[in-house]
CSV table of C-alpha atoms and ligand atoms in Angstrom, one decimal:
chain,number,residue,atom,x,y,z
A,824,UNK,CA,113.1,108.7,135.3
A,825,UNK,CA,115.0,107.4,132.2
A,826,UNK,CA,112.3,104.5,131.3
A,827,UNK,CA,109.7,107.5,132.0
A,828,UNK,CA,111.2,109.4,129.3
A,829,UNK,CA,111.3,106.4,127.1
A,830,UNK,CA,108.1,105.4,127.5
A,831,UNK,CA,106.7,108.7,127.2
A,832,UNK,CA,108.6,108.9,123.8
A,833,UNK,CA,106.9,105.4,123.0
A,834,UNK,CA,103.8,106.9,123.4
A,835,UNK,CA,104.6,110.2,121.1
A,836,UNK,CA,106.0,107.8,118.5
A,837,UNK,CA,102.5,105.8,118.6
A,838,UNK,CA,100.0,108.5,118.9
A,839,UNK,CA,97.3,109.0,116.2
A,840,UNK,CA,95.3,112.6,117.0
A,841,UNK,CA,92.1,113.4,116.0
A,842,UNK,CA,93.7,115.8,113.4
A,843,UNK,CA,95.8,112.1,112.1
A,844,UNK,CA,92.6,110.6,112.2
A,845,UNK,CA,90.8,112.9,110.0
A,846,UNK,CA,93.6,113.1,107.6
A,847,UNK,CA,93.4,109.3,107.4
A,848,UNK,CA,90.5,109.0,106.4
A,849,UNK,CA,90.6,111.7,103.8
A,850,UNK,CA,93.5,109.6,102.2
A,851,UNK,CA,91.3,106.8,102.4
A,852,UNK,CA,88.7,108.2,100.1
A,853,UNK,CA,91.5,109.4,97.9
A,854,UNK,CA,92.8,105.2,97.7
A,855,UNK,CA,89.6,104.1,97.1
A,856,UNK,CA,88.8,106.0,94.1
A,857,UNK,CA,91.7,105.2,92.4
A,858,UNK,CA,91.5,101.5,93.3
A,859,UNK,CA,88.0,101.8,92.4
A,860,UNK,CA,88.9,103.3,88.8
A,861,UNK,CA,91.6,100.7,88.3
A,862,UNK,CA,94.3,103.3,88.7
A,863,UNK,CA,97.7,103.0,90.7
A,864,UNK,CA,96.1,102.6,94.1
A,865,UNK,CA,97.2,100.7,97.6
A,866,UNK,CA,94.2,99.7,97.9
A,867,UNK,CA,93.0,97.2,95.0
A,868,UNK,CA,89.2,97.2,95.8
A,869,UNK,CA,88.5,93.7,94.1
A,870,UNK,CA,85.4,93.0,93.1
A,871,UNK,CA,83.8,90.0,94.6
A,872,UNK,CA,81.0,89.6,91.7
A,873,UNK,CA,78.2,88.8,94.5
A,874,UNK,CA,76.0,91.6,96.1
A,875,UNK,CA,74.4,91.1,99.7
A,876,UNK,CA,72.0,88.2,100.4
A,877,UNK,CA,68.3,88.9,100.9
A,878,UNK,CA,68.4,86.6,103.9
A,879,UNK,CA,65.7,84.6,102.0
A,880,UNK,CA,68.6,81.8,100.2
A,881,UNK,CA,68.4,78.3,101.6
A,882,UNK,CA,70.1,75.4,101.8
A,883,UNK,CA,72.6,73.1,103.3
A,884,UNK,CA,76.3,73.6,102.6
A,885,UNK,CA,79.8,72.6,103.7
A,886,UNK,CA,82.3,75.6,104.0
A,887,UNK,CA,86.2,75.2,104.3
A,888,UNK,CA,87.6,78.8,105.3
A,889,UNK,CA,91.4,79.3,105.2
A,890,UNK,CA,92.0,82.4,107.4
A,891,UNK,CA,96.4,82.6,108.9
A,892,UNK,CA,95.9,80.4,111.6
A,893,UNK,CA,93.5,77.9,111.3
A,894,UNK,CA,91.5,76.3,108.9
A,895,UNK,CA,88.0,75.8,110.1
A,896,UNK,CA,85.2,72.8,108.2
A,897,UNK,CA,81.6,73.4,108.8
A,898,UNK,CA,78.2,72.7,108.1
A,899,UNK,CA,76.1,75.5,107.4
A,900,UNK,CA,71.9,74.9,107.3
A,901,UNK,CA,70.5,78.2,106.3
A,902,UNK,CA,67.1,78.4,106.9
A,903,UNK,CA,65.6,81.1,104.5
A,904,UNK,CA,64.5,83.7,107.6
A,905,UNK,CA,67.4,85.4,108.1
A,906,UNK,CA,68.8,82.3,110.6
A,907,UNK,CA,72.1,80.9,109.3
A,908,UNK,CA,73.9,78.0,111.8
A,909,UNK,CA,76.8,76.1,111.8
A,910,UNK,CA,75.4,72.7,112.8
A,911,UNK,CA,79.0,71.1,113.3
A,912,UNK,CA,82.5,73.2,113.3
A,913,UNK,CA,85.7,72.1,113.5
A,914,UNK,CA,89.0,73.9,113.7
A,915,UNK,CA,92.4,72.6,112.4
A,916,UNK,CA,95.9,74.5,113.3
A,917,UNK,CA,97.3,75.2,110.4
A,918,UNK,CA,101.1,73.1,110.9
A,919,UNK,CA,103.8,76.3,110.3
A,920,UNK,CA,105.8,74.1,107.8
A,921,UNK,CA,103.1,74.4,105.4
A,922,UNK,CA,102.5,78.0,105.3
A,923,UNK,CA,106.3,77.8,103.6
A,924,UNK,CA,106.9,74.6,102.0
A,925,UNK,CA,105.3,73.6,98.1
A,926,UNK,CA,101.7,74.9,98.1
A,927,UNK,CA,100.6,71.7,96.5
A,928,UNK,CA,101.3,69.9,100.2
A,929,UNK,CA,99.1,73.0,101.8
A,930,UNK,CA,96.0,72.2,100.0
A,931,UNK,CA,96.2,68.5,100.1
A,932,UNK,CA,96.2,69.2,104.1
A,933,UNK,CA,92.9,71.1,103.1
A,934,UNK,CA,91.4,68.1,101.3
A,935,UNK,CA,92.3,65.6,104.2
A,936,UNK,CA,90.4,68.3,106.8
A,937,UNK,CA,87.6,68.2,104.8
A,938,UNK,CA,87.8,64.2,104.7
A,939,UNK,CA,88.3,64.0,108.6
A,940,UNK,CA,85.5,66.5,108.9
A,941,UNK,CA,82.9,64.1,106.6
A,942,UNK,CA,84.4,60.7,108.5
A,943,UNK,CA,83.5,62.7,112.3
A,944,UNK,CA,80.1,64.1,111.2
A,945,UNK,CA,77.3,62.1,109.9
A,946,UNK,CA,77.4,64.5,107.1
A,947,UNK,CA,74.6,63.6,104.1
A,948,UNK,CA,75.8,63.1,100.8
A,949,UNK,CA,73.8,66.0,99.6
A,950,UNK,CA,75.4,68.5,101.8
A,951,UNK,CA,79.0,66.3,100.6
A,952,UNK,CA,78.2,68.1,97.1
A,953,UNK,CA,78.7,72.0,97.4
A,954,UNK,CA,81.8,73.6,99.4
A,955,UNK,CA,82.0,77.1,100.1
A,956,UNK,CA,85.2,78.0,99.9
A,957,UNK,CA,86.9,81.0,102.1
A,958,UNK,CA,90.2,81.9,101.4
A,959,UNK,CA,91.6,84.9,103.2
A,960,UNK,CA,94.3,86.7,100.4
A,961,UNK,CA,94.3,89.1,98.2
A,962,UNK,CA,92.7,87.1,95.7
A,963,UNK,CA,91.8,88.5,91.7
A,964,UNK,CA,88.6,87.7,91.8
A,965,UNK,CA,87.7,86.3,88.0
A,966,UNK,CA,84.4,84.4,88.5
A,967,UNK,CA,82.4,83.7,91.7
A,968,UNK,CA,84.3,80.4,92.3
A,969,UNK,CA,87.4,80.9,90.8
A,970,UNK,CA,90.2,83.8,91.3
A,971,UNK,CA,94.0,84.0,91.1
A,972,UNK,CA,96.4,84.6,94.0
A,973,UNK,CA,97.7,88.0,93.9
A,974,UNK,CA,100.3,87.3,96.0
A,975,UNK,CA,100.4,86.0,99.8
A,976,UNK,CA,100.0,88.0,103.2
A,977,UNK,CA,100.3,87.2,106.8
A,978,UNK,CA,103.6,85.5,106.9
A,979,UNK,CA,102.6,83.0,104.2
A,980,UNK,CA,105.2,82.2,101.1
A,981,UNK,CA,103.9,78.2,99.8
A,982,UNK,CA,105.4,78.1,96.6
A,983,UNK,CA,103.5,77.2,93.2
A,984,UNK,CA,100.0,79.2,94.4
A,985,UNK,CA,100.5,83.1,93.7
A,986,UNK,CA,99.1,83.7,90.3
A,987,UNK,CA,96.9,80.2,90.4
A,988,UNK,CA,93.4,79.8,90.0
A,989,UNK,CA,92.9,79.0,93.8
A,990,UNK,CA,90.0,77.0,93.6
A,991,UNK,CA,92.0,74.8,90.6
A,992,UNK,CA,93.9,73.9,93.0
A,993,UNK,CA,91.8,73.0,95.5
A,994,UNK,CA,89.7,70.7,93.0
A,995,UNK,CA,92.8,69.3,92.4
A,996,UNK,CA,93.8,68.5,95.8
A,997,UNK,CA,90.3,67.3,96.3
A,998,UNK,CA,90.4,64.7,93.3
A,999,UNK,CA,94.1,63.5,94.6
A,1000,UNK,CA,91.9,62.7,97.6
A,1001,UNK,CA,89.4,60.7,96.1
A,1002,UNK,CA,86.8,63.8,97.1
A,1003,UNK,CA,86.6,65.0,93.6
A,1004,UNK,CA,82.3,64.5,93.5
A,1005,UNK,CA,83.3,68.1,95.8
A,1006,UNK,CA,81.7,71.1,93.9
A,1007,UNK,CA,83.5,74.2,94.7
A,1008,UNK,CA,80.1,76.4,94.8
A,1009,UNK,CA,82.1,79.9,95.7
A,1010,UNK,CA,85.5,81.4,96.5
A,1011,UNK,CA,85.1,84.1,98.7
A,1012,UNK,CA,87.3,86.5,101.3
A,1013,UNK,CA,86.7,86.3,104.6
A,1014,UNK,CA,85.7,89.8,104.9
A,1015,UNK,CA,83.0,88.7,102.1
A,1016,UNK,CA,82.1,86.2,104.3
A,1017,UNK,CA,81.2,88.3,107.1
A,1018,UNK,CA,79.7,90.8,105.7
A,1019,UNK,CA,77.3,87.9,103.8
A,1020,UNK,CA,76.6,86.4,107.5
A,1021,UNK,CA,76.0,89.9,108.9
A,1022,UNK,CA,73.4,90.9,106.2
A,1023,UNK,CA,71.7,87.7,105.9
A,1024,UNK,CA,70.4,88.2,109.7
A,1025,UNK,CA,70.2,92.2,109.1
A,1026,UNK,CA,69.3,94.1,106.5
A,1027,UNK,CA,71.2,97.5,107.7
A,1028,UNK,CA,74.9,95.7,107.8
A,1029,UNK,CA,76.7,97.3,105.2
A,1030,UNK,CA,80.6,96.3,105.9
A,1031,UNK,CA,82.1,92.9,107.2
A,1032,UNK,CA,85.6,94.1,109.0
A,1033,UNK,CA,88.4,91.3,109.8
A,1034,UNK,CA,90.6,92.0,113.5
A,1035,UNK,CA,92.3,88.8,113.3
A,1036,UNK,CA,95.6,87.8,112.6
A,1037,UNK,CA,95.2,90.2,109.3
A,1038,UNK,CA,93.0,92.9,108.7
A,1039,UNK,CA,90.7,93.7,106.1
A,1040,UNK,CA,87.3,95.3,105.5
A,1041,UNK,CA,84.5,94.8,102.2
A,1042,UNK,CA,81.3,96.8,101.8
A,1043,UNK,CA,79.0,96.8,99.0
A,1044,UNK,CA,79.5,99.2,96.1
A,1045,UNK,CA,77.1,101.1,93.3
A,1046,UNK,CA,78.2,99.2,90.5
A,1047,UNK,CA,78.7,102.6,88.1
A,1048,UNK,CA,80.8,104.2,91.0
A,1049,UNK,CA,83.2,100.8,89.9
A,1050,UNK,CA,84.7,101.9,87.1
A,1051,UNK,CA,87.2,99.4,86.1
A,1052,UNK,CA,84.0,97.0,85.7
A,1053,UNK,CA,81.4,99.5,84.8
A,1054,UNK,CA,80.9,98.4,81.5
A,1055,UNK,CA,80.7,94.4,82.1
A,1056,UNK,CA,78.4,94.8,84.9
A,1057,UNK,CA,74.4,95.4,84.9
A,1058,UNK,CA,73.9,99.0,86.0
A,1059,UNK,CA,72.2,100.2,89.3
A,1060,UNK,CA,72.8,97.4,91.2
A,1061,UNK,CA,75.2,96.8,94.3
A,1062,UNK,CA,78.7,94.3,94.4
A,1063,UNK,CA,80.7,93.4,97.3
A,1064,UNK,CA,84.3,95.3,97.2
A,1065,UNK,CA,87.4,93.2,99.0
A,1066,UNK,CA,89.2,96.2,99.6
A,1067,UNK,CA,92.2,94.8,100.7
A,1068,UNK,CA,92.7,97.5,103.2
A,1069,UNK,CA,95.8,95.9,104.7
A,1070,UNK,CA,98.0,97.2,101.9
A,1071,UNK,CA,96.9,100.9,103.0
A,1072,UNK,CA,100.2,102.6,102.9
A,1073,UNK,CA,98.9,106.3,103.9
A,1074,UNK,CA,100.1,105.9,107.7
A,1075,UNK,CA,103.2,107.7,108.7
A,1076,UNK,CA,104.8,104.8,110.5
A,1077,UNK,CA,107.7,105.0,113.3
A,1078,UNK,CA,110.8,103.4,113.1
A,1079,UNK,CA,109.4,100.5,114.5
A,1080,UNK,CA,107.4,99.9,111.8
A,1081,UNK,CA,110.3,100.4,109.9
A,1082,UNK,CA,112.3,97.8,111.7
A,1083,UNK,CA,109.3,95.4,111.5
A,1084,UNK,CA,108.9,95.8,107.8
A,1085,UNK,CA,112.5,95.5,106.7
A,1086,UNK,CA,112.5,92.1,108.2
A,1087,UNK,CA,109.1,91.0,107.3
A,1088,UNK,CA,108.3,88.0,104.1
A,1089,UNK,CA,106.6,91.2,102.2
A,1090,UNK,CA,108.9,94.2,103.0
A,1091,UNK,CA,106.8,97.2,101.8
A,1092,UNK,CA,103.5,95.6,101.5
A,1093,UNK,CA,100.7,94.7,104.1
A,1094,UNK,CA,102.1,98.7,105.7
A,1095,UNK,CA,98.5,98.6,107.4
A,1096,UNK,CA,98.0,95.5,108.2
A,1097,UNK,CA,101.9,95.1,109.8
A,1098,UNK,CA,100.4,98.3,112.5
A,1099,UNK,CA,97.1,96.9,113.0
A,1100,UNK,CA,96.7,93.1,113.1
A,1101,UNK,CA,97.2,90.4,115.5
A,1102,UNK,CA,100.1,89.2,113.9
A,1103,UNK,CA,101.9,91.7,113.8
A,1104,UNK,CA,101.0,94.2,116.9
A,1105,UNK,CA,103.1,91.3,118.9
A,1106,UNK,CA,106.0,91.7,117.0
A,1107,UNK,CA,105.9,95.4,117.4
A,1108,UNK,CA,105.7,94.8,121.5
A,1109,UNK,CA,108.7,92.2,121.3
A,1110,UNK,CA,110.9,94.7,119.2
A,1111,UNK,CA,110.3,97.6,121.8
A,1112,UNK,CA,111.1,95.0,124.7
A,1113,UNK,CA,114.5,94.3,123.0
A,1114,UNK,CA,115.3,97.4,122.7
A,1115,UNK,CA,114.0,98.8,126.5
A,1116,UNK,CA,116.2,95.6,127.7
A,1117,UNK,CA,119.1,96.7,125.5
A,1118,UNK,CA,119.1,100.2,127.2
A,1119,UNK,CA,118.7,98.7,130.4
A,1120,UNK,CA,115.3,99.9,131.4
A,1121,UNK,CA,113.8,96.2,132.6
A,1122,UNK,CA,115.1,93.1,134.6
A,1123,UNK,CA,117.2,95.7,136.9
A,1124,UNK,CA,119.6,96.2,133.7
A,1125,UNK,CA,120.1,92.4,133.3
A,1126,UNK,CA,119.6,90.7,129.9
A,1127,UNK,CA,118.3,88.1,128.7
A,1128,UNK,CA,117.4,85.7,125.6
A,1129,UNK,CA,114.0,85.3,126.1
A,1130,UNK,CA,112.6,87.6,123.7
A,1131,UNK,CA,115.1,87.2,120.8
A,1132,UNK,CA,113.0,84.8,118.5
A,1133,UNK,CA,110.6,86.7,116.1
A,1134,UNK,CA,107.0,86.6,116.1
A,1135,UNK,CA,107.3,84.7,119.6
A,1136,UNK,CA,105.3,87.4,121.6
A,1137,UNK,CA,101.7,87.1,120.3
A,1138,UNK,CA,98.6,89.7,120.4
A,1139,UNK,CA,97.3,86.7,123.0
A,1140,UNK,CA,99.9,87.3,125.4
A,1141,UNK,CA,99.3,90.7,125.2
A,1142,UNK,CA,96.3,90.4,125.7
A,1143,UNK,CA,96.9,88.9,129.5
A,1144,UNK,CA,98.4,92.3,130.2
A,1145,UNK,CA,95.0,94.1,129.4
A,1146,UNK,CA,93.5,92.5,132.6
A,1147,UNK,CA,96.5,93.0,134.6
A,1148,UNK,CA,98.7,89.6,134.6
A,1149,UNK,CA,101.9,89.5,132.6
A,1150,UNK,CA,103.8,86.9,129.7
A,1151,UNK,CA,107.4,86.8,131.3
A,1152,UNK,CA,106.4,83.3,133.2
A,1153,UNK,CA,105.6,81.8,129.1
A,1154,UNK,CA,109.4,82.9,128.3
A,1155,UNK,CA,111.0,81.6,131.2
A,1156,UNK,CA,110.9,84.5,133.4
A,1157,UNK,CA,109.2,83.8,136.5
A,1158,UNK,CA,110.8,86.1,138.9
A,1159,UNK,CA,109.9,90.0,137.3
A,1160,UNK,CA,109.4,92.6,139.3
A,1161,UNK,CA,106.1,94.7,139.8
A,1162,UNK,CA,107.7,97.6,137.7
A,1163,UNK,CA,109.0,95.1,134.6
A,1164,UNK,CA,105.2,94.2,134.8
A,1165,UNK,CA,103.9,97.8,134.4
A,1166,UNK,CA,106.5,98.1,132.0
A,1167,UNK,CA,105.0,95.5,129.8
A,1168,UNK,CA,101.4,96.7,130.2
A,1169,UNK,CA,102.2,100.3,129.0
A,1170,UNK,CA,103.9,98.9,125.7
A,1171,UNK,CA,101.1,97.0,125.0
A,1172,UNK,CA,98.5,99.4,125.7
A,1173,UNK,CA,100.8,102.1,123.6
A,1174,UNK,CA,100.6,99.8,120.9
A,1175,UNK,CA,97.5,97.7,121.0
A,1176,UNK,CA,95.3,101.8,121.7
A,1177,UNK,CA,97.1,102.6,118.2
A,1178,UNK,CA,95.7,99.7,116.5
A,1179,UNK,CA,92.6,100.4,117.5
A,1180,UNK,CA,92.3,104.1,116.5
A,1181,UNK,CA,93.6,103.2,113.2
A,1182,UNK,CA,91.2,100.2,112.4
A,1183,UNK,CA,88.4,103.1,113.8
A,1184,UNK,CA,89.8,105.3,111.1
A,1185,UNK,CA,89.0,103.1,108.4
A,1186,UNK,CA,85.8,102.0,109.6
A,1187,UNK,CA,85.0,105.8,109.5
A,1188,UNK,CA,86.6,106.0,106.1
A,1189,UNK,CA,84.0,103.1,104.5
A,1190,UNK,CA,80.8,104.5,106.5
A,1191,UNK,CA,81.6,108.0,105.2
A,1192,UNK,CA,82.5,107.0,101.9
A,1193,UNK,CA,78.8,105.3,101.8
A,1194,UNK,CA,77.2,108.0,104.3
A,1195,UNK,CA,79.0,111.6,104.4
A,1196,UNK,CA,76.6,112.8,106.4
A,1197,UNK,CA,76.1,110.1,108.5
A,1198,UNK,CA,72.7,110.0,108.6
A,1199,UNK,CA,71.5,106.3,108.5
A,1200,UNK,CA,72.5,103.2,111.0
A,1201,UNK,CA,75.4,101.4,109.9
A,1202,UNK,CA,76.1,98.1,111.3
A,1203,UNK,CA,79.5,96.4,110.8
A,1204,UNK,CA,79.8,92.7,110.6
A,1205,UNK,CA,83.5,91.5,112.4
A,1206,UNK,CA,85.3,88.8,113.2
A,1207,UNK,CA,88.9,87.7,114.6
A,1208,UNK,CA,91.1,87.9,118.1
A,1209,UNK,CA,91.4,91.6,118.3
A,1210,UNK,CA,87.9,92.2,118.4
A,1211,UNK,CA,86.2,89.4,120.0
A,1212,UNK,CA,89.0,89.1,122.8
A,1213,UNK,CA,91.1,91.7,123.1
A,1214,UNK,CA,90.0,93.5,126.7
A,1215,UNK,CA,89.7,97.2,125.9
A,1216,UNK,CA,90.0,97.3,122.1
A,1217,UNK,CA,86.4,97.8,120.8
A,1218,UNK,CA,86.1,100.3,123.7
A,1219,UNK,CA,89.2,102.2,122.0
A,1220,UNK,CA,87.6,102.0,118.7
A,1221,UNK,CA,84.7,103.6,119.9
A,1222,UNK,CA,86.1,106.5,121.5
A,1223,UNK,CA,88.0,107.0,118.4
A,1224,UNK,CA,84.5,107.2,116.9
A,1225,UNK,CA,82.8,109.5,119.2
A,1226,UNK,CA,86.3,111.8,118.8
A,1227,UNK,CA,85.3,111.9,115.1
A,1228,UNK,CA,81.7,112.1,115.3
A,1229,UNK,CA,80.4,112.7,119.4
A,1230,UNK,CA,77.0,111.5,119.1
A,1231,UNK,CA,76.7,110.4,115.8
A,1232,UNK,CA,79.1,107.9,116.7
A,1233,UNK,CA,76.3,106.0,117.8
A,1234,UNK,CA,74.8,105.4,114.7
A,1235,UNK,CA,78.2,102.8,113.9
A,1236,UNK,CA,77.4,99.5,115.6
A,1237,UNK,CA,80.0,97.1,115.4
A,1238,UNK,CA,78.6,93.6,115.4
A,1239,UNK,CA,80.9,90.4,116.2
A,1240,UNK,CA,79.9,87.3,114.3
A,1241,UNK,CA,81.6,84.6,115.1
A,1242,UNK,CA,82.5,82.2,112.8
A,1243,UNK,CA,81.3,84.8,110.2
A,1244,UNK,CA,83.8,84.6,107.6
A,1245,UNK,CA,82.8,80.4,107.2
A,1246,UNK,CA,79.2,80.7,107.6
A,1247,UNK,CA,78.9,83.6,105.0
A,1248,UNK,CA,80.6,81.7,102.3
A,1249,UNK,CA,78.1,79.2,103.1
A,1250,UNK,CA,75.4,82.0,102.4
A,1251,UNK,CA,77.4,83.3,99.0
A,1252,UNK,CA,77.2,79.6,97.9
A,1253,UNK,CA,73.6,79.9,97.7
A,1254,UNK,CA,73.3,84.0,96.7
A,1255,UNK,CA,75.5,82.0,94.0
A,1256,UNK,CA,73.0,79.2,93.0
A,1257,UNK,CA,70.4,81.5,93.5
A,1258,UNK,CA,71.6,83.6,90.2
A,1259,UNK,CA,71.9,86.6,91.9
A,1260,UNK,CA,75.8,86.6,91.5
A,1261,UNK,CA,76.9,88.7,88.6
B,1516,GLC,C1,95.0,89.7,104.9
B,1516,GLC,C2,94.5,89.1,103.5
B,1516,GLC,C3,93.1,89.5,103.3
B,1516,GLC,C4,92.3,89.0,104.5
B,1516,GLC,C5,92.8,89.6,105.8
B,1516,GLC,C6,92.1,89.1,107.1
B,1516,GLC,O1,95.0,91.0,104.9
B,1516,GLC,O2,95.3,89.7,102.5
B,1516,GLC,O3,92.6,88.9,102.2
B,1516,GLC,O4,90.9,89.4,104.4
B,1516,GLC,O5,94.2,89.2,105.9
B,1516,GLC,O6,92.2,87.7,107.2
């Protein structure tokens, strides 16, 4: 009866209503007009000086994107018809030591990827020439292939890189490697990214949305509704806006939020991002399981170790609950019960249904910021975990949707695109060569 109450309290402390919903998105708007007018603002609404892509650019690229796991190489071959493929991909784990240590040692570990990736691919020296470069933080955007670090997210803190021209540094890394013939054709945000890879095959995508280890969304903007550039840009025309939505700090959270923050590499920033992403929605589960274990609610009031490191229970794990197994064999806990297991499930489906409604609330906020009345198709470019594999969390999203808008809801299509992020810089390279970029 007691882990009933407790749960059910979970639940309350996690619930977003309709009416929460609604008032989200309202607060939304409010953020993004400020950002948007270069006034005080959570949101910062960066400018990525690129519009969409015609689907028409050719051309044969590398990309190197830099997301908060992995780094991914590939070879992009668009083909001018709206088809854009990676023709080789290849995934390196980014080592944990250098998402802390000097930055300088982080992007030489770049360079050598991109040298590995040119000795196990027959890759021409034409294609050798341009990278497209994806990097996934808030980055002040100054030129098409240059910006400064505003400062890191997602658990990140190399030194000698926030307030650095990031693609400097890569060229310098590149040259230190003996690649320095490398021509860094664009710096762009993986949300930038997708949305470029969306729109390339289809003309009606009109936001790029990251469920990953972070979250983030872009969507392109009237250039005279941005008024902090207004008067440097060519009126009438559109421009990608990084939003930087993970910053949004218009969410009440619960104290453990609270609890999650206070301990976090970026106490008071990210607020978003730390209820929503894959990083963090497994940090929220392991601080709940502390504390039911601490009251005595699992293991039959015995306690145990196994969930005392942070960040050691991931969205992955969680996952496994979603299609009815459990994690306590991966922490050394073979022998729970049936009821621990159930246990388990319901905090993850407490806090992973949350995640979901929210990231639906911001969708809704960007399509009814371009669309109040909803009347034209809207299709949403994503990538990361959450939304390719998490069982049940599109689903959620959607029903958030129809809660908002019943039918209507329909006209909101999110689209995965896999490997989105490093194909689109790929097609921002050429929107780039093509003079289109601003
Ligand atoms: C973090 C980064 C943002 C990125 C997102 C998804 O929020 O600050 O730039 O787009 O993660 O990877």
């Amino acid at each position: 009866m007691e882990t009933e109450r407790f749960l059910s309290r979970l639940a309350e402390d996690f619930r977003i209503s309709l009416p929460d919903l609604r008032g989200l998105i309202g607060h939304f708007h409010r953020e993004m007009a400020r950002g948007l007018a270069g006034e005080e603002s959570s949101l910062k609404m960066i400018p990525a000086f690129v519009g969409r892509p015609t689907g028409k650019e050719k051309g044969d690229f590398l990309a190197l994107d830099l997301g908060g796991t992995n780094l991914r190489v590939l070879a992009v071959g668009l083909n001018g018809n709206g088809n854009a493929s990676a023709d080789a991909v290849e995934r390196f784990v980014i080592p944990p030591a250098l998402m802390s240590g000097a930055g300088q040692k982080l992007f030489d570990f770049m360079a050598d990827c991109v040298k590995i990736f040119g000795q196990n691919h027959a890759i021409s020296a034409r294609r050798f020439q341009d990278i497209a470069f994806t990097f996934s933080f808030p980055v002040e955007q100054l030129a098409i292939a240059s910006g400064r670090l505003n400062g890191w997210t997602k658990g990140f803190t190399a030194t000698g890189v926030v307030g650095c021209d990031v693609v400097r540094l890569l060229c310098n890394a590149l040259e230190r490697k003996d690649l320095g013939f490398i021509h860094v054709a664009a710096l762009t945000n993986d949300t930038v990214g997708t949305l470029a890879a969306g729109s390339y095959a289809d003309p009606a995508c009109d936001m790029g949305v990251i469920l990953g280890t972070g979250t983030n969304a872009c969507y392109p903007e009237k250039i005279p509704r941005i008024h902090k550039i207004s008067e440097l840009a060519p009126a009438g025309d559109e421009m990608i806006i990084n939003m930087e939505w993970g910053n949004f700090d218009k969410v009440a959270g619960n104290r453990y939020d609270q609890l999650l923050d206070d301990a976090s590499s970026n106490p008071g920033r990210q607020r978003f991002e730390k209820m929503v992403s894959g990083m963090y929605i497994g940090e929220l589960a392991r601080i709940i399981l502390v504390e039911m274990m601490a009251q005595g609610h699992l293991f039959q009031g015995a306690k145990s170790l196994a969930f005392a490191e942070a960040y050691s229970l991931t969205a992955k794990q969680m996952a496994l609950t979603a299609r009815g197994g459990d994690f306590f064999a991966d922490f050394g806990l073979a022998d729970c019960s049936a009821a621990d297991s159930k246990i388990a499930g319901e905090i993850c489906r407490i806090v992973s249904r949350r995640s979901a409604r929210l990231a639906a609330a911001a969708i809704a906020a960007v399509v009814s910021w371009r669309d109040a009345a909803l009347d034209g198709r809207h299709v949403i470019a994503g990538d990361g975990s959450l939304l390719e594999k998490y069982p049940g969390f599109q689903e959620a999203m959607q029903e958030a949707l129809r809660e908002l808008y019943g039918e209507q809801a329909a006209r909101i299509i999110i689209q995965p695109v896999h490997d989105g992020s490093g194909i689109g810089a790929a097609i921002i390279a050429a929107v780039a060569g093509s003079g289109q970029a601003k």
